[in-house]
Amino acid sequence: MPATILLVEDEPAIQELIAFNLTQAGHHIVRADSAERAAALVKSALPDLILLDWMLPGASGIEFAKQLRANEHTRTIPIIMLTARGDEQDKVVGLDAGADDYITKPFSPRELQARIKAVLRRRAPQMTDDIVEINGLRLDPTTHRVYGNGQPLDLGPTEFRLLHFFMTHTERVHSRTQLLDQVWGDHVFVEERTVDVHIRRLRSALEPTDHAGLIQTVRGTGYRLSTQA
């Protein structure tokens, strides 16, 4: 499944090259050229992974990584540090700041994609076949079955993928565009209102076991799955 990746890099040529290669690999790339700009983007929508340059104008990548790890809302976002610093001590500093991995410039697109894939495999549960359960709602990606309080629920394939994504990204607000990219894929050209149709179908499928209320509409922004009223 394609990931939404926040790329924080202040050198335009490097930013463009990384964004191009990752877009070609199927990911959705959001860009920032400073920690301050990245913080604003993260506040509006959580990415699946952050590629974070060490040397940035203003706050450094290390400082920003520490801020992310100190915030309960952002502490679980996977971070890969990008830097020209190759000394062992520098790597230790980056990892101690909360980075999940560390890649030294220059690097090949294949190496970066392999690192991203490995980190997402560890940190992004929607990329796995692990069973997910929230408030009695149980989803099994392997058997493609959903149960509410032990009762089987009938979901279409799109509703199943939508629910799987929501259940592995609880409390996060996702815009219609983000859901299209994540659930349908950015190579599929459908209208944003298609998301609304499938949200209605998903809620309808969850109604028999009173789980429809988990899928919440955030006015002017999008949707989320939340256990909070």
mmCIF file of C-alpha atoms in Angstrom:
data_model
loop_
_atom_site.group_PDB
_atom_site.id
_atom_site.type_symbol
_atom_site.label_atom_id
_atom_site.label_comp_id
_atom_site.label_asym_id
_atom_site.label_seq_id
_atom_site.Cartn_x
_atom_site.Cartn_y
_atom_site.Cartn_z
ATOM 1 C CA MET A 1 0.000 0.000 0.000
ATOM 2 C CA PRO A 2 1.384 3.454 -0.848
ATOM 3 C CA ALA A 3 2.478 5.570 2.099
ATOM 4 C CA THR A 4 2.115 9.280 2.763
ATOM 5 C CA ILE A 5 5.677 10.474 3.338
ATOM 6 C CA LEU A 6 6.642 13.881 4.684
ATOM 7 C CA LEU A 7 9.968 14.887 3.129
ATOM 8 C CA VAL A 8 11.770 17.565 5.140
ATOM 9 C CA GLU A 9 14.713 18.753 3.022
ATOM 10 C CA ASP A 10 15.866 22.329 2.379
ATOM 11 C CA GLU A 11 18.016 21.707 -0.717
ATOM 12 C CA PRO A 12 15.634 21.998 -3.706
ATOM 13 C CA ALA A 13 17.576 19.674 -6.029
ATOM 14 C CA ILE A 14 17.786 16.886 -3.448
ATOM 15 C CA GLN A 15 14.163 17.394 -2.452
ATOM 16 C CA GLU A 16 13.037 17.165 -6.070
ATOM 17 C CA LEU A 17 15.090 14.030 -6.765
ATOM 18 C CA ILE A 18 13.851 12.191 -3.680
ATOM 19 C CA ALA A 19 10.240 13.237 -4.260
ATOM 20 C CA PHE A 20 10.370 12.115 -7.903
ATOM 21 C CA ASN A 21 11.767 8.673 -7.106
ATOM 22 C CA LEU A 22 9.373 8.029 -4.242
ATOM 23 C CA THR A 23 6.403 9.201 -6.287
ATOM 24 C CA GLN A 24 7.472 6.792 -9.020
ATOM 25 C CA ALA A 25 7.518 4.068 -6.366
ATOM 26 C CA GLY A 26 3.859 4.817 -5.608
ATOM 27 C CA HIS A 27 4.117 6.953 -2.482
ATOM 28 C CA HIS A 28 2.357 10.251 -1.817
ATOM 29 C CA ILE A 29 4.942 12.913 -0.981
ATOM 30 C CA VAL A 30 4.347 16.019 1.116
ATOM 31 C CA ARG A 31 7.260 18.471 1.175
ATOM 32 C CA ALA A 32 8.681 20.918 3.697
ATOM 33 C CA ASP A 33 11.935 22.898 3.636
ATOM 34 C CA SER A 34 12.130 23.616 7.379
ATOM 35 C CA ALA A 35 11.213 22.058 10.698
ATOM 36 C CA GLU A 36 8.701 24.845 11.290
ATOM 37 C CA ARG A 37 6.892 24.149 8.032
ATOM 38 C CA ALA A 38 7.020 20.412 8.708
ATOM 39 C CA ALA A 39 5.512 20.920 12.160
ATOM 40 C CA ALA A 40 2.569 22.792 10.637
ATOM 41 C CA LEU A 41 1.980 20.002 8.119
ATOM 42 C CA VAL A 42 2.159 17.296 10.787
ATOM 43 C CA LYS A 43 -0.323 19.236 12.910
ATOM 44 C CA SER A 44 -2.861 19.256 10.076
ATOM 45 C CA ALA A 45 -2.393 15.608 9.044
ATOM 46 C CA LEU A 46 -0.119 12.836 10.306
ATOM 47 C CA PRO A 47 2.069 11.199 7.651
ATOM 48 C CA ASP A 48 2.922 7.501 7.621
ATOM 49 C CA LEU A 49 6.656 8.263 7.678
ATOM 50 C CA ILE A 50 8.985 11.283 7.842
ATOM 51 C CA LEU A 51 12.227 11.627 5.890
ATOM 52 C CA LEU A 52 14.090 14.213 7.923
ATOM 53 C CA ASP A 53 17.250 16.048 6.938
ATOM 54 C CA TRP A 54 19.657 16.735 9.808
ATOM 55 C CA MET A 55 20.781 20.207 8.681
ATOM 56 C CA LEU A 56 17.830 22.556 8.286
ATOM 57 C CA PRO A 57 17.383 26.329 8.548
ATOM 58 C CA GLY A 58 16.124 27.282 11.996
ATOM 59 C CA ALA A 59 15.491 24.221 14.142
ATOM 60 C CA SER A 60 17.620 21.225 13.168
ATOM 61 C CA GLY A 61 16.290 17.825 12.198
ATOM 62 C CA ILE A 62 17.531 16.468 15.524
ATOM 63 C CA GLU A 63 15.546 19.081 17.445
ATOM 64 C CA PHE A 64 12.448 18.410 15.366
ATOM 65 C CA ALA A 65 12.760 14.637 15.888
ATOM 66 C CA LYS A 66 12.914 15.188 19.650
ATOM 67 C CA GLN A 67 9.802 17.374 19.465
ATOM 68 C CA LEU A 68 7.931 14.673 17.562
ATOM 69 C CA ARG A 69 8.901 11.978 20.055
ATOM 70 C CA ALA A 70 7.915 14.182 23.006
ATOM 71 C CA ASN A 71 4.404 14.716 21.637
ATOM 72 C CA GLU A 72 1.912 11.923 22.298
ATOM 73 C CA HIS A 73 0.135 12.735 19.033
ATOM 74 C CA THR A 74 3.264 12.280 16.886
ATOM 75 C CA ARG A 75 5.583 9.998 18.855
ATOM 76 C CA THR A 76 4.757 6.873 16.840
ATOM 77 C CA ILE A 77 5.466 8.347 13.380
ATOM 78 C CA PRO A 78 8.435 6.489 11.816
ATOM 79 C CA ILE A 79 11.424 8.764 11.144
ATOM 80 C CA ILE A 80 14.378 8.197 8.817
ATOM 81 C CA MET A 81 17.187 10.728 9.201
ATOM 82 C CA LEU A 82 18.949 11.960 6.046
ATOM 83 C CA THR A 83 22.388 13.444 6.555
ATOM 84 C CA ALA A 84 25.901 13.869 5.224
ATOM 85 C CA ARG A 85 27.224 13.061 8.714
ATOM 86 C CA GLY A 86 28.566 9.524 8.597
ATOM 87 C CA ASP A 87 30.439 9.216 11.888
ATOM 88 C CA GLU A 88 29.267 6.590 14.344
ATOM 89 C CA GLN A 89 28.714 9.193 17.049
ATOM 90 C CA ASP A 90 26.482 11.209 14.713
ATOM 91 C CA LYS A 91 24.404 8.114 14.008
ATOM 92 C CA VAL A 92 24.052 7.512 17.743
ATOM 93 C CA VAL A 93 22.865 11.098 18.230
ATOM 94 C CA GLY A 94 20.280 10.676 15.459
ATOM 95 C CA LEU A 95 18.979 7.392 16.836
ATOM 96 C CA ASP A 96 18.920 8.733 20.376
ATOM 97 C CA ALA A 97 16.795 11.632 19.138
ATOM 98 C CA GLY A 98 14.159 9.111 18.067
ATOM 99 C CA ALA A 99 15.022 8.213 14.486
ATOM 100 C CA ASP A 100 14.066 4.685 13.409
ATOM 101 C CA ASP A 101 16.801 4.565 10.790
ATOM 102 C CA TYR A 102 19.663 6.656 9.481
ATOM 103 C CA ILE A 103 20.858 6.981 5.893
ATOM 104 C CA THR A 104 24.005 8.853 4.858
ATOM 105 C CA LYS A 105 24.194 11.052 1.775
ATOM 106 C CA PRO A 106 24.812 10.310 -1.022
ATOM 107 C CA PHE A 107 22.481 7.328 -1.283
ATOM 108 C CA SER A 108 20.806 5.525 -4.155
ATOM 109 C CA PRO A 109 17.039 5.621 -4.717
ATOM 110 C CA ARG A 110 16.965 1.825 -4.336
ATOM 111 C CA GLU A 111 18.651 1.999 -0.941
ATOM 112 C CA LEU A 112 16.259 4.695 0.266
ATOM 113 C CA GLN A 113 13.231 2.740 -0.913
ATOM 114 C CA ALA A 114 14.532 -0.400 0.802
ATOM 115 C CA ARG A 115 15.020 1.506 4.069
ATOM 116 C CA ILE A 116 11.518 2.981 3.821
ATOM 117 C CA LYS A 117 10.016 -0.432 3.143
ATOM 118 C CA ALA A 118 11.832 -1.947 6.131
ATOM 119 C CA VAL A 119 10.767 0.825 8.512
ATOM 120 C CA LEU A 120 7.152 0.720 7.333
ATOM 121 C CA ARG A 121 7.121 -3.048 7.768
ATOM 122 C CA ARG A 122 8.145 -2.552 11.391
ATOM 123 C CA ARG A 123 6.138 0.528 12.200
ATOM 124 C CA ALA A 124 3.107 0.670 9.850
ATOM 125 C CA PRO A 125 0.680 -2.124 10.785
ATOM 126 C CA GLN A 126 -1.541 -1.632 7.727
ATOM 127 C CA MET A 127 1.367 -3.004 5.691
ATOM 128 C CA THR A 128 1.123 -6.344 7.541
ATOM 129 C CA ASP A 129 -1.377 -9.171 7.930
ATOM 130 C CA ASP A 130 -1.700 -8.701 11.688
ATOM 131 C CA ILE A 131 -5.198 -8.983 13.147
ATOM 132 C CA VAL A 132 -6.501 -5.638 14.427
ATOM 133 C CA GLU A 133 -9.113 -5.292 17.182
ATOM 134 C CA ILE A 134 -10.691 -2.123 18.581
ATOM 135 C CA ASN A 135 -13.665 -1.965 20.974
ATOM 136 C CA GLY A 136 -14.883 -5.416 19.956
ATOM 137 C CA LEU A 137 -14.406 -4.757 16.238
ATOM 138 C CA ARG A 138 -11.984 -7.368 14.856
ATOM 139 C CA LEU A 139 -10.432 -7.346 11.375
ATOM 140 C CA ASP A 140 -8.370 -10.226 9.971
ATOM 141 C CA PRO A 141 -6.435 -9.225 6.801
ATOM 142 C CA THR A 142 -5.456 -12.842 6.051
ATOM 143 C CA THR A 143 -8.980 -14.272 5.931
ATOM 144 C CA HIS A 144 -10.507 -10.946 4.839
ATOM 145 C CA ARG A 145 -13.136 -11.175 7.574
ATOM 146 C CA VAL A 146 -14.540 -8.616 10.002
ATOM 147 C CA TYR A 147 -16.351 -9.376 13.257
ATOM 148 C CA GLY A 148 -18.238 -7.080 15.581
ATOM 149 C CA ASN A 149 -18.542 -8.513 19.107
ATOM 150 C CA GLY A 150 -17.994 -11.951 17.583
ATOM 151 C CA GLN A 151 -20.675 -11.464 14.916
ATOM 152 C CA PRO A 152 -19.490 -11.631 11.270
ATOM 153 C CA LEU A 153 -20.029 -8.438 9.294
ATOM 154 C CA ASP A 154 -20.415 -8.201 5.532
ATOM 155 C CA LEU A 155 -18.082 -5.616 3.941
ATOM 156 C CA GLY A 156 -17.267 -5.023 0.303
ATOM 157 C CA PRO A 157 -13.591 -5.049 -0.760
ATOM 158 C CA THR A 158 -13.255 -1.256 -0.750
ATOM 159 C CA GLU A 159 -14.972 -0.919 2.623
ATOM 160 C CA PHE A 160 -12.653 -3.608 3.997
ATOM 161 C CA ARG A 161 -9.530 -1.730 2.847
ATOM 162 C CA LEU A 162 -10.958 1.520 4.157
ATOM 163 C CA LEU A 163 -11.689 -0.003 7.574
ATOM 164 C CA HIS A 164 -8.251 -1.658 7.716
ATOM 165 C CA PHE A 165 -6.593 1.682 7.061
ATOM 166 C CA PHE A 166 -8.706 3.454 9.681
ATOM 167 C CA MET A 167 -8.125 0.753 12.305
ATOM 168 C CA THR A 168 -4.354 0.956 11.866
ATOM 169 C CA HIS A 169 -4.394 4.775 11.996
ATOM 170 C CA THR A 170 -6.768 5.476 14.868
ATOM 171 C CA GLU A 171 -7.445 9.047 15.968
ATOM 172 C CA ARG A 172 -5.813 10.484 12.841
ATOM 173 C CA VAL A 173 -7.847 12.730 10.567
ATOM 174 C CA HIS A 174 -7.531 11.929 6.865
ATOM 175 C CA SER A 175 -8.735 14.126 4.020
ATOM 176 C CA ARG A 176 -10.632 12.616 1.104
ATOM 177 C CA THR A 177 -7.565 13.044 -1.083
ATOM 178 C CA GLN A 178 -5.391 11.192 1.413
ATOM 179 C CA LEU A 179 -7.905 8.370 1.659
ATOM 180 C CA LEU A 180 -8.041 8.100 -2.118
ATOM 181 C CA ASP A 181 -4.251 7.837 -2.253
ATOM 182 C CA GLN A 182 -4.013 5.375 0.629
ATOM 183 C CA VAL A 183 -6.988 3.115 -0.049
ATOM 184 C CA TRP A 184 -7.598 3.424 -3.765
ATOM 185 C CA GLY A 185 -4.027 4.283 -4.838
ATOM 186 C CA ASP A 186 -2.830 7.461 -6.543
ATOM 187 C CA HIS A 187 -2.941 5.748 -9.946
ATOM 188 C CA VAL A 188 -6.730 5.415 -9.739
ATOM 189 C CA PHE A 189 -8.674 8.427 -10.968
ATOM 190 C CA VAL A 190 -11.952 8.750 -9.074
ATOM 191 C CA GLU A 191 -13.794 11.737 -7.668
ATOM 192 C CA GLU A 192 -13.402 12.729 -4.015
ATOM 193 C CA ARG A 193 -17.118 12.287 -3.386
ATOM 194 C CA THR A 194 -16.544 8.557 -4.008
ATOM 195 C CA VAL A 195 -14.984 8.483 -0.533
ATOM 196 C CA ASP A 196 -18.228 9.775 0.997
ATOM 197 C CA VAL A 197 -20.206 6.995 -0.690
ATOM 198 C CA HIS A 198 -17.941 4.279 0.693
ATOM 199 C CA ILE A 199 -17.900 5.872 4.156
ATOM 200 C CA ARG A 200 -21.704 5.617 4.173
ATOM 201 C CA ARG A 201 -21.492 1.970 3.070
ATOM 202 C CA LEU A 202 -18.899 1.229 5.739
ATOM 203 C CA ARG A 203 -21.013 2.782 8.480
ATOM 204 C CA SER A 204 -24.037 0.848 7.267
ATOM 205 C CA ALA A 205 -22.055 -2.414 7.415
ATOM 206 C CA LEU A 206 -20.947 -1.640 10.979
ATOM 207 C CA GLU A 207 -24.408 -0.666 12.248
ATOM 208 C CA PRO A 208 -25.599 -4.193 13.215
ATOM 209 C CA THR A 209 -23.024 -4.329 16.051
ATOM 210 C CA ASP A 210 -23.175 -0.606 16.926
ATOM 211 C CA HIS A 211 -19.679 0.154 15.605
ATOM 212 C CA ALA A 212 -20.739 2.726 12.999
ATOM 213 C CA GLY A 213 -20.042 5.546 15.468
ATOM 214 C CA LEU A 214 -16.320 4.764 15.415
ATOM 215 C CA ILE A 215 -16.125 6.342 11.948
ATOM 216 C CA GLN A 216 -16.329 10.080 12.568
ATOM 217 C CA THR A 217 -16.689 13.019 10.206
ATOM 218 C CA VAL A 218 -14.383 15.956 10.947
ATOM 219 C CA ARG A 219 -16.127 18.950 9.402
ATOM 220 C CA GLY A 220 -14.076 20.689 6.736
ATOM 221 C CA THR A 221 -11.225 18.171 6.988
ATOM 222 C CA GLY A 222 -12.187 14.558 6.411
ATOM 223 C CA TYR A 223 -12.703 11.391 8.448
ATOM 224 C CA ARG A 224 -11.148 9.442 11.291
ATOM 225 C CA LEU A 225 -11.718 6.334 13.374
ATOM 226 C CA SER A 226 -11.882 7.299 17.020
ATOM 227 C CA THR A 227 -12.961 5.664 20.245
ATOM 228 C CA GLN A 228 -13.521 9.133 21.717
ATOM 229 C CA ALA A 229 -16.992 10.658 21.582
#
